[in-house]
């Protein structure tokens, strides 16, 4: 349902990122965690950002909403949400967006919630600040929200402290805080990592349901290709700070272009594959981002790499098979080829 | 796969004093055959890690027996157990913190040999170097370095080398690949599979990840709130689960393929507290097909199909299919 309505207003991009780079100063030298990333997200759509540890997926998602501390960090390029510039903007300006237009769900709800405050008060806080609600109204609305995210006996639970709730419950509270002020854009960073599989299914179902109701736009950051497969409209695969492949979810899984994405898929054990299926692993490790390799960052681990790959980094280009399928590879798989420039 | 190398009977592990006692493991029985990999799967708090630790006598059983290689382990003193550990080794989830940060890699891997009295230093060095090469670590480059200089995957390789250097028979692996990135996880799973074949190892593979457990295991046991629900050959158990909990677990799992539609029977709520477990079947409070009998009578593990046991009064129909064998699965 959402997909149909959003397709009709195809030009309505809520998130526009252009040539965004985020570099940290480290004792060993400067580390480019996000390297020249451009992307757009249409209103109501969800983008999955997938990658392994250190691929830059979390830094990218936080850069987009301005959530990185400015110390030791430089950023170039631009990111806008609903036309509001995020990069290089004062903290005071960003505060107006956070909560009301943009919200975030973090991986670890235990550390993201304040341990010494009742969860009801923590939900009410953003209502009082952003929506200027009275104390009484905010309290009632907080209980309402707890009910909405499926917490049983919400009146009683609103008086609980985070340590009195299970991991799944705490994540539901985080979601209640995130949606409290009716944001349009939600960033969920590994929202179900660390949760049990049955609880993960419950939380993902809840997020999908809330998104449908409010036509929320979402970035879902995860290391798990299984989570993005059924929960997102588009997927971007990150490696060494760059987007190396991006496509509508079904298209990506059906016709992988980039050897790294294929490697990730092939090394994931599958519940629907017979027992003792040999996994094909990717040898080696991701490059050191302080001293990145000259050519394609994946070339040192790629079994298909040729001379060109070690010399020249491939740009993210559209495929001739599907203009929405982007890849950064000199020798793409499955019959993909770069569209000629200017086409 | 002939005789059982390990048999666990009615194992009970209790934590805490009488008043707040929690039965983390509440009567678990299974056997692991020589050369076999038994997977033990379940959610947080189901008692799977405690079971593994109780086998190595890292936790003491309140009752029940653990028989390894023809010998009862539960009555052994700490000193006696220490000598048996040469044949029983354990691998942990966090490889970096399970290696001593102040010791060099070559000394970490040599330690079991020193404990078991391989006195000859030259022979020790040869064994250590061979073992490091087997797990894909270059002893010439790595031997004199410290754990902090290695990645998680490399530290897990070093842990494997340390556990195998004294030639054990049984490895208990507790979530050993859970903290690793998927590409590294695949490397370690493949390495473990190869080493198992080469050294004729028997494995108890404890993990929460259903797909990983299926991949490495010959048989799989499913645990819920301190008890076994189901135990059977991997492919059979995953294709035709008999216990409603197994079915719910499987349907909650994700597959990296948007075209695979798993039957979606989302389980409501969360497991009850083991301090005050439900009477009868422990899963009944969340079970879609629970009846009055389930509250009154504890279901015993019984064989319903050849080699496939279930602890349920009303097991799912044997013709039931939860997951079709996907045609594009390789």
PDB file of N, CA and C in Angstrom, chain A residues 153-242:
ATOM      1  N   UNK A 153      -0.067  -4.124  30.330  1.00  0.00           N
ATOM      2  CA  UNK A 153      -0.337  -3.236  31.475  1.00  0.00           C
ATOM      3  C   UNK A 153       0.544  -1.986  31.463  1.00  0.00           C
ATOM      4  N   UNK A 154       0.305  -1.096  30.480  1.00  0.00           N
ATOM      5  CA  UNK A 154       1.168   0.073  30.282  1.00  0.00           C
ATOM      6  C   UNK A 154       1.183   1.052  31.457  1.00  0.00           C
ATOM      7  N   UNK A 155       0.057   1.156  32.201  1.00  0.00           N
ATOM      8  CA  UNK A 155       0.057   2.099  33.332  1.00  0.00           C
ATOM      9  C   UNK A 155       1.140   1.690  34.330  1.00  0.00           C
ATOM     10  N   UNK A 156       1.171   0.400  34.638  1.00  0.00           N
ATOM     11  CA  UNK A 156       2.125  -0.091  35.618  1.00  0.00           C
ATOM     12  C   UNK A 156       3.559   0.002  35.065  1.00  0.00           C
ATOM     13  N   UNK A 157       3.717  -0.403  33.785  1.00  0.00           N
ATOM     14  CA  UNK A 157       5.059  -0.411  33.189  1.00  0.00           C
ATOM     15  C   UNK A 157       5.651   0.986  33.068  1.00  0.00           C
ATOM     16  N   UNK A 158       4.783   1.996  32.935  1.00  0.00           N
ATOM     17  CA  UNK A 158       5.315   3.352  32.761  1.00  0.00           C
ATOM     18  C   UNK A 158       6.066   3.790  34.011  1.00  0.00           C
ATOM     19  N   UNK A 159       5.791   3.138  35.144  1.00  0.00           N
ATOM     20  CA  UNK A 159       6.490   3.507  36.370  1.00  0.00           C
ATOM     21  C   UNK A 159       7.736   2.642  36.604  1.00  0.00           C
ATOM     22  N   UNK A 160       8.015   1.735  35.678  1.00  0.00           N
ATOM     23  CA  UNK A 160       9.167   0.842  35.851  1.00  0.00           C
ATOM     24  C   UNK A 160      10.459   1.544  35.438  1.00  0.00           C
ATOM     25  N   UNK A 161      11.564   1.092  36.011  1.00  0.00           N
ATOM     26  CA  UNK A 161      12.893   1.541  35.573  1.00  0.00           C
ATOM     27  C   UNK A 161      13.398   0.577  34.497  1.00  0.00           C
ATOM     28  N   UNK A 162      14.295   1.059  33.624  1.00  0.00           N
ATOM     29  CA  UNK A 162      14.731   0.201  32.511  1.00  0.00           C
ATOM     30  C   UNK A 162      15.228  -1.185  32.948  1.00  0.00           C
ATOM     31  N   UNK A 163      15.914  -1.256  34.099  1.00  0.00           N
ATOM     32  CA  UNK A 163      16.460  -2.558  34.495  1.00  0.00           C
ATOM     33  C   UNK A 163      15.375  -3.540  34.922  1.00  0.00           C
ATOM     34  N   UNK A 164      14.149  -3.047  35.091  1.00  0.00           N
ATOM     35  CA  UNK A 164      13.062  -3.950  35.473  1.00  0.00           C
ATOM     36  C   UNK A 164      12.365  -4.546  34.255  1.00  0.00           C
ATOM     37  N   UNK A 165      12.808  -4.147  33.067  1.00  0.00           N
ATOM     38  CA  UNK A 165      12.184  -4.643  31.845  1.00  0.00           C
ATOM     39  C   UNK A 165      13.137  -5.579  31.112  1.00  0.00           C
ATOM     40  N   UNK A 166      12.583  -6.484  30.322  1.00  0.00           N
ATOM     41  CA  UNK A 166      13.421  -7.371  29.512  1.00  0.00           C
ATOM     42  C   UNK A 166      13.969  -6.600  28.316  1.00  0.00           C
ATOM     43  N   UNK A 167      14.927  -7.194  27.611  1.00  0.00           N
ATOM     44  CA  UNK A 167      15.546  -6.546  26.450  1.00  0.00           C
ATOM     45  C   UNK A 167      14.525  -6.168  25.387  1.00  0.00           C
ATOM     46  N   UNK A 168      13.586  -7.063  25.132  1.00  0.00           N
ATOM     47  CA  UNK A 168      12.561  -6.802  24.122  1.00  0.00           C
ATOM     48  C   UNK A 168      11.659  -5.636  24.535  1.00  0.00           C
ATOM     49  N   UNK A 169      11.294  -5.617  25.805  1.00  0.00           N
ATOM     50  CA  UNK A 169      10.458  -4.535  26.351  1.00  0.00           C
ATOM     51  C   UNK A 169      11.182  -3.203  26.261  1.00  0.00           C
ATOM     52  N   UNK A 170      12.486  -3.220  26.623  1.00  0.00           N
ATOM     53  CA  UNK A 170      13.267  -1.978  26.577  1.00  0.00           C
ATOM     54  C   UNK A 170      13.318  -1.448  25.148  1.00  0.00           C
ATOM     55  N   UNK A 171      13.448  -2.366  24.172  1.00  0.00           N
ATOM     56  CA  UNK A 171      13.493  -1.912  22.790  1.00  0.00           C
ATOM     57  C   UNK A 171      12.138  -1.331  22.386  1.00  0.00           C
ATOM     58  N   UNK A 172      11.057  -1.881  22.910  1.00  0.00           N
ATOM     59  CA  UNK A 172       9.736  -1.313  22.649  1.00  0.00           C
ATOM     60  C   UNK A 172       9.618   0.097  23.254  1.00  0.00           C
ATOM     61  N   UNK A 173      10.203   0.288  24.437  1.00  0.00           N
ATOM     62  CA  UNK A 173      10.193   1.627  25.049  1.00  0.00           C
ATOM     63  C   UNK A 173      10.977   2.598  24.166  1.00  0.00           C
ATOM     64  N   UNK A 174      12.142   2.154  23.668  1.00  0.00           N
ATOM     65  CA  UNK A 174      12.941   2.993  22.763  1.00  0.00           C
ATOM     66  C   UNK A 174      12.119   3.405  21.549  1.00  0.00           C
ATOM     67  N   UNK A 175      11.356   2.447  21.026  1.00  0.00           N
ATOM     68  CA  UNK A 175      10.535   2.734  19.848  1.00  0.00           C
ATOM     69  C   UNK A 175       9.436   3.738  20.224  1.00  0.00           C
ATOM     70  N   UNK A 176       8.862   3.583  21.418  1.00  0.00           N
ATOM     71  CA  UNK A 176       7.834   4.522  21.874  1.00  0.00           C
ATOM     72  C   UNK A 176       8.403   5.942  21.948  1.00  0.00           C
ATOM     73  N   UNK A 177       9.639   6.062  22.470  1.00  0.00           N
ATOM     74  CA  UNK A 177      10.264   7.386  22.553  1.00  0.00           C
ATOM     75  C   UNK A 177      10.498   7.936  21.145  1.00  0.00           C
ATOM     76  N   UNK A 178      10.951   7.048  20.249  1.00  0.00           N
ATOM     77  CA  UNK A 178      11.263   7.491  18.889  1.00  0.00           C
ATOM     78  C   UNK A 178      10.030   8.020  18.168  1.00  0.00           C
ATOM     79  N   UNK A 179       8.886   7.356  18.346  1.00  0.00           N
ATOM     80  CA  UNK A 179       7.707   7.768  17.574  1.00  0.00           C
ATOM     81  C   UNK A 179       6.846   8.778  18.331  1.00  0.00           C
ATOM     82  N   UNK A 180       7.233   9.133  19.576  1.00  0.00           N
ATOM     83  CA  UNK A 180       6.388   9.964  20.438  1.00  0.00           C
ATOM     84  C   UNK A 180       5.919  11.246  19.758  1.00  0.00           C
ATOM     85  N   UNK A 181       6.845  11.948  19.110  1.00  0.00           N
ATOM     86  CA  UNK A 181       6.488  13.262  18.570  1.00  0.00           C
ATOM     87  C   UNK A 181       6.169  13.200  17.081  1.00  0.00           C
ATOM     88  N   UNK A 182       5.853  12.029  16.601  1.00  0.00           N
ATOM     89  CA  UNK A 182       5.431  11.888  15.212  1.00  0.00           C
ATOM     90  C   UNK A 182       6.481  12.275  14.193  1.00  0.00           C
ATOM     91  N   UNK A 183       7.687  11.673  14.263  1.00  0.00           N
ATOM     92  CA  UNK A 183       8.723  12.019  13.288  1.00  0.00           C
ATOM     93  C   UNK A 183       8.352  11.495  11.895  1.00  0.00           C
ATOM     94  N   UNK A 184       8.999  12.065  10.894  1.00  0.00           N
ATOM     95  CA  UNK A 184       8.751  11.570   9.539  1.00  0.00           C
ATOM     96  C   UNK A 184       9.834  10.601   9.111  1.00  0.00           C
ATOM     97  N   UNK A 185      10.985  10.684   9.799  1.00  0.00           N
ATOM     98  CA  UNK A 185      12.134   9.909   9.358  1.00  0.00           C
ATOM     99  C   UNK A 185      12.758   9.224  10.569  1.00  0.00           C
ATOM    100  N   UNK A 186      12.951   7.917  10.426  1.00  0.00           N
ATOM    101  CA  UNK A 186      13.424   7.108  11.550  1.00  0.00           C
ATOM    102  C   UNK A 186      14.718   6.403  11.150  1.00  0.00           C
ATOM    103  N   UNK A 187      15.731   6.488  12.011  1.00  0.00           N
ATOM    104  CA  UNK A 187      16.954   5.714  11.784  1.00  0.00           C
ATOM    105  C   UNK A 187      17.012   4.626  12.847  1.00  0.00           C
ATOM    106  N   UNK A 188      16.997   3.374  12.409  1.00  0.00           N
ATOM    107  CA  UNK A 188      17.064   2.250  13.352  1.00  0.00           C
ATOM    108  C   UNK A 188      18.408   1.561  13.150  1.00  0.00           C
ATOM    109  N   UNK A 189      19.286   1.678  14.153  1.00  0.00           N
ATOM    110  CA  UNK A 189      20.637   1.125  14.030  1.00  0.00           C
ATOM    111  C   UNK A 189      20.694  -0.210  14.757  1.00  0.00           C
ATOM    112  N   UNK A 190      20.728  -1.289  14.014  1.00  0.00           N
ATOM    113  CA  UNK A 190      20.743  -2.654  14.577  1.00  0.00           C
ATOM    114  C   UNK A 190      19.678  -2.795  15.667  1.00  0.00           C
ATOM    115  N   UNK A 191      18.408  -2.486  15.352  1.00  0.00           N
ATOM    116  CA  UNK A 191      17.404  -2.438  16.427  1.00  0.00           C
ATOM    117  C   UNK A 191      17.155  -3.796  17.072  1.00  0.00           C
ATOM    118  N   UNK A 192      17.502  -4.879  16.406  1.00  0.00           N
ATOM    119  CA  UNK A 192      17.166  -6.193  16.972  1.00  0.00           C
ATOM    120  C   UNK A 192      18.391  -7.050  17.253  1.00  0.00           C
ATOM    121  N   UNK A 193      19.591  -6.482  17.054  1.00  0.00           N
ATOM    122  CA  UNK A 193      20.795  -7.248  17.356  1.00  0.00           C
ATOM    123  C   UNK A 193      20.865  -7.448  18.870  1.00  0.00           C
ATOM    124  N   UNK A 194      21.127  -8.647  19.305  1.00  0.00           N
ATOM    125  CA  UNK A 194      21.171  -8.896  20.742  1.00  0.00           C
ATOM    126  C   UNK A 194      19.841  -9.375  21.295  1.00  0.00           C
ATOM    127  N   UNK A 195      18.795  -9.307  20.471  1.00  0.00           N
ATOM    128  CA  UNK A 195      17.505  -9.843  20.919  1.00  0.00           C
ATOM    129  C   UNK A 195      17.355 -11.275  20.414  1.00  0.00           C
ATOM    130  N   UNK A 196      16.580 -12.059  21.135  1.00  0.00           N
ATOM    131  CA  UNK A 196      16.317 -13.421  20.691  1.00  0.00           C
ATOM    132  C   UNK A 196      15.488 -13.406  19.425  1.00  0.00           C
ATOM    133  N   UNK A 197      15.551 -14.499  18.678  1.00  0.00           N
ATOM    134  CA  UNK A 197      14.942 -14.526  17.355  1.00  0.00           C
ATOM    135  C   UNK A 197      13.426 -14.320  17.401  1.00  0.00           C
ATOM    136  N   UNK A 198      12.745 -14.879  18.413  1.00  0.00           N
ATOM    137  CA  UNK A 198      11.288 -14.670  18.457  1.00  0.00           C
ATOM    138  C   UNK A 198      10.969 -13.221  18.828  1.00  0.00           C
ATOM    139  N   UNK A 199      11.793 -12.628  19.698  1.00  0.00           N
ATOM    140  CA  UNK A 199      11.584 -11.226  20.080  1.00  0.00           C
ATOM    141  C   UNK A 199      11.960 -10.322  18.909  1.00  0.00           C
ATOM    142  N   UNK A 200      13.025 -10.694  18.176  1.00  0.00           N
ATOM    143  CA  UNK A 200      13.416  -9.937  16.984  1.00  0.00           C
ATOM    144  C   UNK A 200      12.251  -9.848  16.006  1.00  0.00           C
ATOM    145  N   UNK A 201      11.576 -10.979  15.788  1.00  0.00           N
ATOM    146  CA  UNK A 201      10.436 -10.983  14.862  1.00  0.00           C
ATOM    147  C   UNK A 201       9.344 -10.045  15.366  1.00  0.00           C
ATOM    148  N   UNK A 202       9.080 -10.068  16.667  1.00  0.00           N
ATOM    149  CA  UNK A 202       8.056  -9.184  17.234  1.00  0.00           C
ATOM    150  C   UNK A 202       8.420  -7.715  17.019  1.00  0.00           C
ATOM    151  N   UNK A 203       9.688  -7.349  17.303  1.00  0.00           N
ATOM    152  CA  UNK A 203      10.104  -5.951  17.202  1.00  0.00           C
ATOM    153  C   UNK A 203      10.083  -5.488  15.743  1.00  0.00           C
ATOM    154  N   UNK A 204      10.554  -6.349  14.829  1.00  0.00           N
ATOM    155  CA  UNK A 204      10.532  -5.976  13.411  1.00  0.00           C
ATOM    156  C   UNK A 204       9.099  -5.816  12.913  1.00  0.00           C
ATOM    157  N   UNK A 205       8.203  -6.705  13.360  1.00  0.00           N
ATOM    158  CA  UNK A 205       6.794  -6.579  12.991  1.00  0.00           C
ATOM    159  C   UNK A 205       6.224  -5.261  13.493  1.00  0.00           C
ATOM    160  N   UNK A 206       6.582  -4.907  14.729  1.00  0.00           N
ATOM    161  CA  UNK A 206       6.086  -3.657  15.316  1.00  0.00           C
ATOM    162  C   UNK A 206       6.569  -2.454  14.506  1.00  0.00           C
ATOM    163  N   UNK A 207       7.863  -2.446  14.160  1.00  0.00           N
ATOM    164  CA  UNK A 207       8.397  -1.318  13.384  1.00  0.00           C
ATOM    165  C   UNK A 207       7.677  -1.219  12.031  1.00  0.00           C
ATOM    166  N   UNK A 208       7.477  -2.371  11.375  1.00  0.00           N
ATOM    167  CA  UNK A 208       6.794  -2.364  10.072  1.00  0.00           C
ATOM    168  C   UNK A 208       5.387  -1.789  10.205  1.00  0.00           C
ATOM    169  N   UNK A 209       4.696  -2.211  11.252  1.00  0.00           N
ATOM    170  CA  UNK A 209       3.321  -1.777  11.464  1.00  0.00           C
ATOM    171  C   UNK A 209       3.249  -0.254  11.710  1.00  0.00           C
ATOM    172  N   UNK A 210       4.152   0.244  12.583  1.00  0.00           N
ATOM    173  CA  UNK A 210       4.154   1.671  12.883  1.00  0.00           C
ATOM    174  C   UNK A 210       4.510   2.489  11.646  1.00  0.00           C
ATOM    175  N   UNK A 211       5.424   1.940  10.832  1.00  0.00           N
ATOM    176  CA  UNK A 211       5.816   2.653   9.616  1.00  0.00           C
ATOM    177  C   UNK A 211       4.625   2.770   8.669  1.00  0.00           C
ATOM    178  N   UNK A 212       3.899   1.663   8.553  1.00  0.00           N
ATOM    179  CA  UNK A 212       2.749   1.666   7.653  1.00  0.00           C
ATOM    180  C   UNK A 212       1.714   2.687   8.102  1.00  0.00           C
ATOM    181  N   UNK A 213       1.441   2.711   9.402  1.00  0.00           N
ATOM    182  CA  UNK A 213       0.423   3.615   9.940  1.00  0.00           C
ATOM    183  C   UNK A 213       0.771   5.081   9.708  1.00  0.00           C
ATOM    184  N   UNK A 214       2.064   5.438   9.918  1.00  0.00           N
ATOM    185  CA  UNK A 214       2.438   6.846   9.888  1.00  0.00           C
ATOM    186  C   UNK A 214       3.179   7.227   8.612  1.00  0.00           C
ATOM    187  N   UNK A 215       3.264   6.300   7.639  1.00  0.00           N
ATOM    188  CA  UNK A 215       4.025   6.539   6.418  1.00  0.00           C
ATOM    189  C   UNK A 215       5.440   7.038   6.725  1.00  0.00           C
ATOM    190  N   UNK A 216       6.085   6.383   7.684  1.00  0.00           N
ATOM    191  CA  UNK A 216       7.435   6.760   8.116  1.00  0.00           C
ATOM    192  C   UNK A 216       8.470   6.357   7.071  1.00  0.00           C
ATOM    193  N   UNK A 217       9.452   7.217   6.890  1.00  0.00           N
ATOM    194  CA  UNK A 217      10.621   6.875   6.085  1.00  0.00           C
ATOM    195  C   UNK A 217      11.653   6.288   7.046  1.00  0.00           C
ATOM    196  N   UNK A 218      12.396   5.277   6.598  1.00  0.00           N
ATOM    197  CA  UNK A 218      13.302   4.643   7.545  1.00  0.00           C
ATOM    198  C   UNK A 218      14.632   4.248   6.918  1.00  0.00           C
ATOM    199  N   UNK A 219      15.685   4.409   7.721  1.00  0.00           N
ATOM    200  CA  UNK A 219      16.957   3.753   7.418  1.00  0.00           C
ATOM    201  C   UNK A 219      17.109   2.640   8.440  1.00  0.00           C
ATOM    202  N   UNK A 220      17.318   1.423   7.968  1.00  0.00           N
ATOM    203  CA  UNK A 220      17.521   0.287   8.858  1.00  0.00           C
ATOM    204  C   UNK A 220      18.971  -0.182   8.691  1.00  0.00           C
ATOM    205  N   UNK A 221      19.780   0.060   9.703  1.00  0.00           N
ATOM    206  CA  UNK A 221      21.186  -0.328   9.642  1.00  0.00           C
ATOM    207  C   UNK A 221      21.326  -1.714  10.253  1.00  0.00           C
ATOM    208  N   UNK A 222      21.938  -2.631   9.553  1.00  0.00           N
ATOM    209  CA  UNK A 222      22.086  -3.979  10.104  1.00  0.00           C
ATOM    210  C   UNK A 222      23.243  -4.714   9.450  1.00  0.00           C
ATOM    211  N   UNK A 223      23.758  -5.724  10.154  1.00  0.00           N
ATOM    212  CA  UNK A 223      24.774  -6.579   9.555  1.00  0.00           C
ATOM    213  C   UNK A 223      24.106  -7.810   8.953  1.00  0.00           C
ATOM    214  N   UNK A 224      22.802  -7.950   9.159  1.00  0.00           N
ATOM    215  CA  UNK A 224      22.105  -9.190   8.831  1.00  0.00           C
ATOM    216  C   UNK A 224      21.318  -9.050   7.530  1.00  0.00           C
ATOM    217  N   UNK A 225      21.799  -9.719   6.478  1.00  0.00           N
ATOM    218  CA  UNK A 225      21.115  -9.655   5.188  1.00  0.00           C
ATOM    219  C   UNK A 225      19.708 -10.231   5.279  1.00  0.00           C
ATOM    220  N   UNK A 226      19.502 -11.154   6.222  1.00  0.00           N
ATOM    221  CA  UNK A 226      18.186 -11.746   6.405  1.00  0.00           C
ATOM    222  C   UNK A 226      17.160 -10.727   6.884  1.00  0.00           C
ATOM    223  N   UNK A 227      17.609  -9.771   7.702  1.00  0.00           N
ATOM    224  CA  UNK A 227      16.680  -8.765   8.228  1.00  0.00           C
ATOM    225  C   UNK A 227      16.249  -7.810   7.118  1.00  0.00           C
ATOM    226  N   UNK A 228      17.182  -7.381   6.268  1.00  0.00           N
ATOM    227  CA  UNK A 228      16.798  -6.421   5.219  1.00  0.00           C
ATOM    228  C   UNK A 228      15.969  -7.082   4.115  1.00  0.00           C
ATOM    229  N   UNK A 229      16.134  -8.391   3.933  1.00  0.00           N
ATOM    230  CA  UNK A 229      15.505  -9.062   2.790  1.00  0.00           C
ATOM    231  C   UNK A 229      13.999  -8.849   2.744  1.00  0.00           C
ATOM    232  N   UNK A 230      13.342  -8.909   3.898  1.00  0.00           N
ATOM    233  CA  UNK A 230      11.884  -8.799   3.884  1.00  0.00           C
ATOM    234  C   UNK A 230      11.382  -7.509   4.514  1.00  0.00           C
ATOM    235  N   UNK A 231      12.285  -6.656   4.991  1.00  0.00           N
ATOM    236  CA  UNK A 231      11.841  -5.494   5.756  1.00  0.00           C
ATOM    237  C   UNK A 231      12.149  -4.162   5.101  1.00  0.00           C
ATOM    238  N   UNK A 232      12.778  -4.142   3.930  1.00  0.00           N
ATOM    239  CA  UNK A 232      13.154  -2.870   3.329  1.00  0.00           C
ATOM    240  C   UNK A 232      12.753  -2.830   1.862  1.00  0.00           C
ATOM    241  N   UNK A 233      12.624  -1.607   1.340  1.00  0.00           N
ATOM    242  CA  UNK A 233      12.317  -1.441  -0.084  1.00  0.00           C
ATOM    243  C   UNK A 233      13.596  -1.420  -0.913  1.00  0.00           C
ATOM    244  N   UNK A 234      14.644  -0.799  -0.337  1.00  0.00           N
ATOM    245  CA  UNK A 234      15.931  -0.715  -1.037  1.00  0.00           C
ATOM    246  C   UNK A 234      17.032  -1.122  -0.089  1.00  0.00           C
ATOM    247  N   UNK A 235      18.152  -1.566  -0.670  1.00  0.00           N
ATOM    248  CA  UNK A 235      19.285  -1.959   0.153  1.00  0.00           C
ATOM    249  C   UNK A 235      20.550  -1.306  -0.395  1.00  0.00           C
ATOM    250  N   UNK A 236      21.361  -0.753   0.513  1.00  0.00           N
ATOM    251  CA  UNK A 236      22.696  -0.281   0.144  1.00  0.00           C
ATOM    252  C   UNK A 236      23.711  -1.136   0.893  1.00  0.00           C
ATOM    253  N   UNK A 237      24.691  -1.660   0.169  1.00  0.00           N
ATOM    254  CA  UNK A 237      25.733  -2.471   0.799  1.00  0.00           C
ATOM    255  C   UNK A 237      26.966  -1.600   0.947  1.00  0.00           C
ATOM    256  N   UNK A 238      27.505  -1.532   2.150  1.00  0.00           N
ATOM    257  CA  UNK A 238      28.690  -0.696   2.378  1.00  0.00           C
ATOM    258  C   UNK A 238      29.927  -1.543   2.586  1.00  0.00           C
ATOM    259  N   UNK A 239      31.046  -1.043   2.100  1.00  0.00           N
ATOM    260  CA  UNK A 239      32.332  -1.691   2.331  1.00  0.00           C
ATOM    261  C   UNK A 239      33.393  -0.612   2.392  1.00  0.00           C
ATOM    262  N   UNK A 240      34.180  -0.631   3.432  1.00  0.00           N
ATOM    263  CA  UNK A 240      35.277   0.322   3.588  1.00  0.00           C
ATOM    264  C   UNK A 240      34.829   1.774   3.413  1.00  0.00           C
ATOM    265  N   UNK A 241      33.669   2.122   3.950  1.00  0.00           N
ATOM    266  CA  UNK A 241      33.211   3.499   3.940  1.00  0.00           C
ATOM    267  C   UNK A 241      32.484   3.934   2.684  1.00  0.00           C
ATOM    268  N   UNK A 242      32.351   3.031   1.718  1.00  0.00           N
ATOM    269  CA  UNK A 242      31.655   3.401   0.485  1.00  0.00           C
ATOM    270  C   UNK A 242      30.428   2.531   0.283  1.00  0.00           C
TER     271      UNK A 242
END
